[in-house]
């Protein structure tokens, strides 16, 4: 089944991690993929992998904090393939110290470094994607936010703020652009995220999640309620992007879907044991 047959899809941050995985799957599903990344050396390997598998792709360097770069990326898609049907605003960065810097010690410069990508970059990508999509009668925009936008991560204040704000942009854009047939949705990845995310941007691309890199998977020790034999992977977060990009979700807009979640958001923070009552009527109470 080719969910994205003949659609033109631009992906930011597609040189590694979730963006790369989405690019490979999108091409597999028939899309003509525009691979963009701030790190230029990461673009060609993704384009080559897509072409080697029989897909169609091209690449261009895009720094999502630069409006002229975003505009050039969208123009490249339209000039190369004649249109833009899907934009995946995926590029993101983590906080300095990967959660080890106290909120009150984060500098304004550090705050802006994170949110110029995670927040402003989403706005700029939507802004210019919409301009192209309006000329062809519609499209789908998918934004990678984070589970941290739903439940905060300790030590990640700047990141949490930007990702939460990105969901607000998604809702506003869905309302404003629905009349043009343009849908805007978000994914909120939890587990199954790239092991590259906390590494130096120039580190080799691993193509695996934290959980996959951790060694043999034992589902009985998983932190999420769901128990399945394989660990969460990049693909578990990429496939929902493909769904939101496709016509299968054509009546979804303004949503934010937790992916790779494994049931985390289905439970409360109170640690109830499996049998939390002495019988069907009397709760267990610690005294």
XYZ file of N, CA, C and O in Angstrom, residues 11-171:
644
model
N 10.972 17.367 4.611
C 11.217 17.004 6.008
C 12.407 17.794 6.522
O 13.500 17.749 5.930
N 12.222 18.508 7.620
C 13.351 19.199 8.245
C 14.021 18.284 9.264
O 13.379 17.411 9.846
N 15.310 18.472 9.445
C 16.044 17.596 10.357
C 16.024 16.159 9.904
O 15.955 15.228 10.714
N 16.116 15.940 8.595
C 15.957 14.591 8.040
C 17.267 13.839 7.897
O 17.279 12.718 7.394
N 18.359 14.420 8.364
C 19.642 13.758 8.204
C 19.918 12.672 9.225
O 20.822 11.854 9.035
N 19.151 12.632 10.297
C 19.346 11.611 11.324
C 18.059 11.435 12.102
O 17.088 12.167 11.913
N 18.063 10.458 13.001
C 16.959 10.280 13.935
C 15.605 10.068 13.294
O 15.468 9.405 12.260
N 14.594 10.657 13.925
C 13.217 10.480 13.464
C 13.020 11.032 12.062
O 12.301 10.443 11.253
N 13.649 12.160 11.741
C 13.495 12.730 10.404
C 14.005 11.802 9.322
O 13.370 11.628 8.280
N 15.142 11.196 9.567
C 15.705 10.234 8.606
C 14.786 9.029 8.450
O 14.517 8.576 7.325
N 14.317 8.488 9.573
C 13.435 7.322 9.521
C 12.149 7.651 8.762
O 11.662 6.854 7.949
N 11.598 8.844 9.007
C 10.380 9.257 8.306
C 10.641 9.401 6.814
O 9.806 9.023 5.988
N 11.793 9.948 6.456
C 12.137 10.109 5.042
C 12.196 8.760 4.328
O 11.659 8.596 3.222
N 12.819 7.780 4.967
C 12.926 6.446 4.365
C 11.551 5.801 4.209
O 11.246 5.200 3.159
N 10.706 5.916 5.239
C 9.374 5.321 5.164
C 8.483 6.061 4.166
O 7.691 5.439 3.454
N 8.605 7.390 4.125
C 7.791 8.167 3.184
C 8.105 7.785 1.753
O 7.196 7.630 0.919
N 9.379 7.622 1.449
C 9.769 7.200 0.094
C 9.255 5.803 -0.203
O 8.780 5.516 -1.308
N 9.327 4.933 0.802
C 8.800 3.572 0.663
C 7.310 3.596 0.352
O 6.796 2.737 -0.383
N 6.614 4.615 0.891
C 5.172 4.745 0.673
C 4.837 5.579 -0.562
O 3.690 5.951 -0.771
N 5.833 5.866 -1.393
C 5.576 6.492 -2.686
C 5.812 7.981 -2.774
O 5.617 8.579 -3.845
N 6.233 8.617 -1.677
C 6.443 10.061 -1.707
C 7.745 10.409 -2.430
O 8.709 9.636 -2.436
N 7.751 11.588 -3.015
C 8.985 12.202 -3.505
C 9.465 13.103 -2.366
O 8.787 14.052 -1.999
N 10.620 12.777 -1.821
C 11.053 13.344 -0.552
C 12.125 14.404 -0.745
O 13.107 14.191 -1.460
N 11.928 15.542 -0.091
C 12.955 16.578 -0.019
C 13.602 16.476 1.355
O 12.969 16.765 2.376
N 14.842 16.033 1.376
C 15.592 15.825 2.612
C 16.322 17.113 2.959
O 17.137 17.600 2.173
N 16.028 17.688 4.123
C 16.738 18.893 4.551
C 17.352 18.672 5.926
O 16.826 17.915 6.742
N 18.459 19.342 6.146
C 19.124 19.265 7.440
C 20.094 20.433 7.543
O 20.565 20.948 6.519
N 20.382 20.866 8.753
C 21.368 21.924 8.975
C 22.775 21.412 8.717
O 23.649 22.146 8.258
N 23.003 20.110 9.015
C 24.320 19.500 8.801
C 24.337 18.906 7.396
O 23.757 17.849 7.138
N 24.987 19.597 6.508
C 24.900 19.256 5.077
C 25.414 17.858 4.770
O 24.887 17.165 3.895
N 26.428 17.408 5.502
C 27.023 16.101 5.217
C 26.057 14.947 5.493
O 26.294 13.818 5.031
N 24.999 15.205 6.231
C 24.041 14.144 6.541
C 22.960 13.984 5.472
O 22.202 13.013 5.504
N 22.878 14.922 4.549
C 21.784 14.910 3.574
C 21.981 13.842 2.504
O 21.088 13.023 2.245
N 23.139 13.856 1.862
C 23.379 12.951 0.730
C 23.196 11.478 1.087
O 22.597 10.722 0.298
N 23.672 10.991 2.255
C 23.469 9.571 2.569
C 21.993 9.168 2.629
O 21.645 8.037 2.247
N 21.128 10.073 3.079
C 19.700 9.756 3.137
C 19.116 9.724 1.735
O 18.359 8.809 1.373
N 19.467 10.703 0.923
C 19.006 10.731 -0.471
C 19.467 9.471 -1.189
O 18.687 8.816 -1.901
N 20.724 9.105 -1.002
C 21.269 7.911 -1.664
C 20.576 6.634 -1.197
O 20.319 5.721 -1.997
N 20.264 6.552 0.102
C 19.568 5.367 0.623
C 18.179 5.244 0.016
O 17.726 4.135 -0.314
N 17.504 6.365 -0.137
C 16.167 6.352 -0.747
C 16.251 5.920 -2.203
O 15.477 5.059 -2.665
N 17.182 6.484 -2.931
C 17.323 6.147 -4.353
C 17.764 4.703 -4.542
O 17.300 4.026 -5.477
N 18.618 4.214 -3.648
C 19.073 2.820 -3.745
C 17.924 1.837 -3.557
O 17.942 0.722 -4.091
N 16.904 2.266 -2.800
C 15.730 1.418 -2.559
C 14.653 1.627 -3.619
O 13.557 1.073 -3.494
N 14.953 2.432 -4.643
C 14.000 2.647 -5.723
C 13.109 3.853 -5.556
O 12.182 4.063 -6.345
N 13.369 4.681 -4.545
C 12.550 5.860 -4.305
C 13.089 7.102 -4.979
O 14.123 7.074 -5.661
N 12.406 8.201 -4.769
C 12.777 9.483 -5.367
C 13.026 10.493 -4.271
O 12.190 10.682 -3.380
N 14.180 11.160 -4.329
C 14.522 12.139 -3.295
C 15.525 13.140 -3.827
O 16.261 12.871 -4.788
N 15.543 14.291 -3.204
C 16.579 15.290 -3.425
C 16.841 15.960 -2.089
O 16.080 15.773 -1.129
N 17.907 16.729 -2.010
C 18.247 17.333 -0.732
C 18.707 18.764 -0.848
O 19.209 19.188 -1.894
N 18.541 19.501 0.238
C 19.006 20.878 0.309
C 19.267 21.217 1.773
O 18.510 20.792 2.653
N 20.335 21.967 2.015
C 20.635 22.366 3.384
C 19.636 23.423 3.850
O 19.397 24.419 3.166
N 19.038 23.180 5.018
C 18.088 24.120 5.604
C 18.358 24.220 7.103
O 18.336 23.212 7.813
N 18.611 25.432 7.550
C 18.648 25.749 8.982
C 17.292 26.362 9.301
O 16.958 27.440 8.801
N 16.496 25.691 10.131
C 15.116 26.143 10.347
C 15.019 27.444 11.121
O 13.941 28.026 11.222
N 16.131 27.922 11.671
C 16.095 29.231 12.329
C 16.254 30.372 11.331
O 16.136 31.540 11.701
N 16.522 30.023 10.077
C 16.695 31.021 9.023
C 15.483 31.023 8.109
O 15.212 30.026 7.425
N 14.753 32.123 8.064
C 13.572 32.183 7.206
C 13.940 32.025 5.741
O 13.219 31.365 4.978
N 15.061 32.586 5.330
C 15.460 32.461 3.923
C 15.794 31.008 3.573
O 15.529 30.562 2.448
N 16.350 30.252 4.539
C 16.619 28.830 4.294
C 15.320 28.050 4.121
O 15.200 27.196 3.221
N 14.362 28.310 5.002
C 13.066 27.631 4.894
C 12.416 27.958 3.568
O 11.889 27.075 2.864
N 12.420 29.217 3.211
C 11.818 29.646 1.944
C 12.502 28.958 0.769
O 11.843 28.507 -0.171
N 13.826 28.827 0.832
C 14.573 28.166 -0.240
C 14.248 26.674 -0.299
O 14.168 26.087 -1.388
N 14.064 26.050 0.867
C 13.722 24.632 0.895
C 12.381 24.355 0.254
O 12.224 23.399 -0.527
N 11.393 25.177 0.584
C 10.064 25.025 -0.022
C 10.140 25.290 -1.518
O 9.547 24.558 -2.329
N 10.877 26.319 -1.917
C 11.033 26.634 -3.342
C 11.703 25.475 -4.086
O 11.333 25.154 -5.221
N 12.673 24.834 -3.425
C 13.333 23.673 -4.032
C 12.334 22.554 -4.298
O 12.351 21.926 -5.371
N 11.464 22.294 -3.334
C 10.447 21.251 -3.511
C 9.543 21.571 -4.704
O 9.272 20.704 -5.552
N 9.075 22.817 -4.766
C 8.157 23.221 -5.836
C 8.876 23.234 -7.187
O 8.337 22.756 -8.200
N 10.089 23.751 -7.218
C 10.837 23.813 -8.480
C 11.212 22.429 -8.995
O 11.238 22.172 -10.193
N 11.518 21.515 -8.062
C 11.971 20.174 -8.451
C 10.814 19.254 -8.817
O 10.884 18.499 -9.808
N 9.726 19.319 -8.045
C 8.635 18.364 -8.211
C 7.292 19.003 -8.563
O 6.300 18.297 -8.725
N 7.238 20.318 -8.634
C 6.036 20.996 -9.107
C 5.027 21.371 -8.041
O 4.061 22.088 -8.339
N 5.245 20.939 -6.785
C 4.260 21.200 -5.742
C 4.827 20.799 -4.383
O 5.900 20.193 -4.307
N 4.096 21.110 -3.333
C 4.410 20.613 -1.997
C 3.116 20.136 -1.370
O 2.171 20.907 -1.208
N 3.073 18.855 -1.028
C 1.868 18.256 -0.450
C 1.971 18.057 1.056
O 0.954 18.127 1.756
N 3.176 17.763 1.542
C 3.372 17.448 2.953
C 4.633 18.140 3.452
O 5.669 18.127 2.767
N 4.550 18.731 4.625
C 5.741 19.249 5.294
C 5.819 18.638 6.688
O 4.839 18.676 7.437
N 6.961 18.057 6.987
C 7.188 17.508 8.327
C 8.171 18.421 9.038
O 9.382 18.381 8.779
N 7.658 19.265 9.930
C 8.487 20.176 10.722
C 9.063 19.388 11.884
O 8.489 19.338 12.976
N 10.191 18.779 11.639
C 10.734 17.786 12.568
C 11.985 18.255 13.298
O 12.271 17.769 14.397
N 12.730 19.180 12.727
C 14.015 19.574 13.312
C 13.849 20.014 14.764
O 12.926 20.763 15.097
N 14.743 19.540 15.613
C 14.687 19.908 17.021
C 16.037 19.740 17.671
O 16.880 18.972 17.205
N 16.251 20.475 18.757
C 17.486 20.346 19.534
C 17.127 20.213 21.007
O 16.048 20.613 21.438
N 18.049 19.666 21.757
C 17.836 19.492 23.188
C 18.449 20.661 23.959
O 19.008 21.585 23.365
N 18.334 20.616 25.258
C 18.847 21.698 26.104
C 20.325 21.485 26.418
O 20.802 20.348 26.423
N 21.063 22.567 26.688
C 22.459 22.418 27.123
C 22.540 21.564 28.384
O 21.732 21.708 29.303
N 23.485 20.635 28.394
C 23.644 19.773 29.565
C 22.666 18.628 29.635
O 22.705 17.834 30.572
N 21.763 18.526 28.644
C 20.798 17.426 28.571
C 20.076 17.212 29.901
O 19.983 16.119 30.431
N 19.552 18.330 30.453
C 18.748 18.254 31.660
C 19.504 18.460 32.958
O 18.900 18.444 34.039
N 20.811 18.674 32.873
C 21.610 18.809 34.094
C 21.742 20.251 34.571
O 22.271 20.482 35.667
N 21.299 21.218 33.762
C 21.393 22.631 34.139
C 20.079 23.056 34.787
O 19.001 22.886 34.206
N 20.163 23.617 35.980
C 18.958 24.047 36.692
C 18.232 25.139 35.923
O 18.856 25.968 35.240
N 16.909 25.134 36.012
C 16.073 26.107 35.294
C 16.578 27.529 35.512
O 16.703 28.317 34.566
N 16.897 27.864 36.770
C 17.284 29.239 37.097
C 18.686 29.596 36.610
O 19.085 30.767 36.653
N 19.426 28.599 36.125
C 20.773 28.862 35.615
C 20.832 28.907 34.083
O 21.903 29.141 33.508
N 19.722 28.665 33.439
C 19.683 28.730 31.970
C 19.784 30.188 31.537
O 19.061 31.051 32.037
N 20.678 30.465 30.614
C 20.842 31.833 30.132
C 19.831 32.140 29.038
O 19.258 31.225 28.419
N 19.628 33.412 28.796
C 18.728 33.824 27.703
C 19.261 33.316 26.374
O 18.489 32.866 25.507
N 20.560 33.342 26.214
C 21.156 32.836 24.971
C 20.850 31.351 24.787
O 20.493 30.903 23.684
N 20.989 30.568 25.869
C 20.688 29.131 25.793
C 19.207 28.898 25.516
O 18.835 28.011 24.729
N 18.355 29.667 26.186
C 16.908 29.567 25.950
C 16.586 29.812 24.478
O 15.840 29.058 23.857
N 17.161 30.854 23.913
C 16.890 31.198 22.522
C 17.478 30.183 21.552
O 16.874 29.886 20.507
N 18.635 29.623 21.895
C 19.241 28.612 21.027
C 18.321 27.410 20.862
O 18.163 26.864 19.767
N 17.700 26.999 21.975
C 16.771 25.868 21.935
C 15.493 26.235 21.191
O 15.046 25.517 20.279
N 14.912 27.362 21.522
C 13.578 27.674 21.012
C 13.555 28.364 19.656
O 12.505 28.424 19.018
N 14.715 28.846 19.200
C 14.782 29.299 17.811
C 14.586 28.112 16.868
O 14.075 28.264 15.758
N 14.973 26.917 17.312
C 14.759 25.702 16.514
C 13.387 25.099 16.810
O 12.564 24.898 15.904
N 13.116 24.822 18.082
C 11.941 24.038 18.453
C 10.625 24.798 18.349
O 9.567 24.173 18.230
N 10.685 26.111 18.409
C 9.468 26.922 18.385
C 9.412 27.802 17.137
O 8.536 27.650 16.293
N 10.389 28.699 17.002
C 10.421 29.568 15.827
C 10.522 28.755 14.539
O 9.861 29.061 13.536
N 11.333 27.701 14.551
C 11.496 26.873 13.352
C 10.200 26.242 12.888
O 9.966 26.086 11.679
N 9.339 25.885 13.833
C 8.023 25.329 13.478
C 7.166 26.398 12.800
O 6.535 26.156 11.772
N 7.144 27.586 13.391
C 6.390 28.690 12.794
C 6.854 28.976 11.366
O 6.032 29.094 10.447
N 8.158 29.070 11.163
C 8.676 29.401 9.830
C 8.371 28.297 8.815
O 8.024 28.574 7.662
N 8.487 27.048 9.252
C 8.196 25.931 8.338
C 6.732 25.943 7.924
O 6.407 25.801 6.738
N 5.839 26.125 8.894
C 4.412 26.183 8.568
C 4.114 27.383 7.678
O 3.391 27.277 6.676
N 4.665 28.520 8.013
C 4.418 29.757 7.262
C 4.692 29.583 5.772
O 3.860 29.944 4.926
N 5.838 29.011 5.438
C 6.205 28.913 4.026
C 5.628 27.678 3.347
O 5.341 27.711 2.147
N 5.401 26.602 4.109
C 4.727 25.434 3.532
C 3.309 25.789 3.129
O 2.825 25.402 2.049
N 2.623 26.531 3.975
C 1.239 26.918 3.707
C 1.144 27.744 2.422
O 0.216 27.566 1.621
N 2.080 28.625 2.214
C 2.052 29.455 1.003
C 2.086 28.599 -0.259
O 1.390 28.888 -1.234
N 2.900 27.538 -0.226
C 2.966 26.641 -1.382
C 1.711 25.794 -1.498
O 1.185 25.573 -2.600
N 1.197 25.311 -0.373
C 0.037 24.421 -0.385
C -1.245 25.134 -0.807
O -2.129 24.524 -1.425
N -1.352 26.389 -0.487
C -2.552 27.151 -0.869
C -2.715 27.221 -2.384
O -3.834 27.295 -2.886
N -1.624 27.163 -3.114
C -1.696 27.274 -4.575
C -2.159 25.986 -5.235
O -2.570 26.000 -6.400
N -2.102 24.867 -4.489
C -2.482 23.575 -5.070
C -3.690 22.954 -4.389
O -4.011 21.789 -4.617
N -4.341 23.687 -3.511
C -5.616 23.227 -2.975
C -5.552 22.382 -1.729
O -6.513 21.672 -1.409
N -4.450 22.442 -1.000
C -4.418 21.721 0.274
C -3.121 21.012 0.533
O -2.185 21.040 -0.276
N -3.060 20.363 1.684
C -1.865 19.629 2.069
C -1.929 19.235 3.523
O -2.917 19.484 4.220
N -0.856 18.618 3.977
C -0.769 18.159 5.367
C 0.565 18.594 5.962
O 1.613 18.399 5.345
N 0.494 19.182 7.141
C 1.697 19.561 7.880
C 1.720 18.766 9.174
O 0.722 18.705 9.892
N 2.857 18.145 9.454
C 3.017 17.357 10.675
C 4.200 17.930 11.443
O 5.287 18.094 10.883
N 3.997 18.221 12.708
C 5.031 18.806 13.549
C 5.470 17.784 14.592
O 4.628 17.183 15.268
N 6.768 17.590 14.709
C 7.285 16.763 15.800
C 7.388 17.618 17.054
O 8.216 18.531 17.125
N 6.532 17.348 18.029
C 6.670 18.023 19.315
C 7.315 17.022 20.274
O 8.363 16.475 19.978
N 6.705 16.754 21.403
C 7.326 15.867 22.388
C 6.328 15.529 23.472
O 5.425 16.315 23.770
N 6.519 14.371 24.095
C 5.726 14.046 25.288
C 5.968 15.062 26.391
O 5.124 15.247 27.271
N 7.100 15.758 26.326
C 7.384 16.786 27.330
C 6.421 17.962 27.229
O 6.317 18.757 28.166
N 5.731 18.078 26.092
C 4.714 19.117 25.955
C 3.422 18.727 26.663
O 2.532 19.554 26.844
N 3.319 17.469 27.065
C 2.129 16.961 27.749
C 2.413 16.712 29.226
O 1.552 16.933 30.076
N 3.598 16.207 29.512
C 4.051 16.000 30.895
C 5.515 16.434 30.952
O 6.348 15.871 30.282
N 5.838 17.437 31.746
C 7.148 18.071 31.706
C 8.283 17.110 32.066
O 8.122 16.212 32.889
N 9.448 17.321 31.427
C 10.656 16.587 31.763
C 11.491 17.426 32.742
O 11.707 18.617 32.495
N 11.969 16.855 33.823
C 12.784 17.624 34.771
C 14.097 18.072 34.133
O 14.761 17.299 33.446
N 14.437 19.332 34.337
C 15.687 19.871 33.811
C 15.619 20.328 32.376
O 16.612 20.807 31.828
N 14.446 20.212 31.756
C 14.310 20.537 30.338
C 13.362 21.721 30.120
O 12.612 21.754 29.156
N 13.408 22.716 31.014
C 12.437 23.802 30.970
C 12.327 24.490 29.629
O 11.224 24.707 29.110
N 13.452 24.864 29.019
C 13.419 25.557 27.736
C 12.829 24.667 26.648
O 12.043 25.118 25.806
N 13.184 23.398 26.678
C 12.687 22.431 25.700
C 11.182 22.212 25.874
O 10.424 22.231 24.900
N 10.761 22.023 27.112
C 9.344 21.833 27.418
C 8.529 23.022 26.927
O 7.463 22.865 26.314
N 9.035 24.229 27.178
C 8.319 25.439 26.768
C 8.163 25.506 25.255
O 7.077 25.799 24.737
N 9.251 25.243 24.536
C 9.192 25.319 23.080
C 8.294 24.266 22.461
O 7.541 24.546 21.519
N 8.355 23.049 22.983
C 7.533 21.972 22.439
C 6.050 22.185 22.774
O 5.167 21.880 21.964
N 5.774 22.719 23.964
C 4.395 23.047 24.321
C 3.875 24.161 23.421
O 2.742 24.115 22.923
N 4.707 25.160 23.189
C 4.329 26.239 22.289
C 4.071 25.757 20.874
O 3.175 26.266 20.186
N 4.836 24.760 20.444
C 4.644 24.225 19.096
C 3.260 23.609 18.936
O 2.640 23.711 17.867
N 2.752 22.971 20.000
C 1.389 22.438 19.931
C 0.392 23.581 19.791
O -0.605 23.480 19.065
N 0.649 24.698 20.460
C -0.211 25.867 20.297
C -0.202 26.380 18.873
O -1.252 26.753 18.321
N 0.976 26.398 18.241
C 1.065 26.811 16.842
C 0.252 25.867 15.959
O -0.451 26.303 15.042
N 0.352 24.571 16.237
C -0.398 23.578 15.460
C -1.895 23.854 15.531
O -2.596 23.843 14.508
N -2.402 24.115 16.711
C -3.840 24.357 16.873
C -4.266 25.643 16.167
O -5.312 25.690 15.502
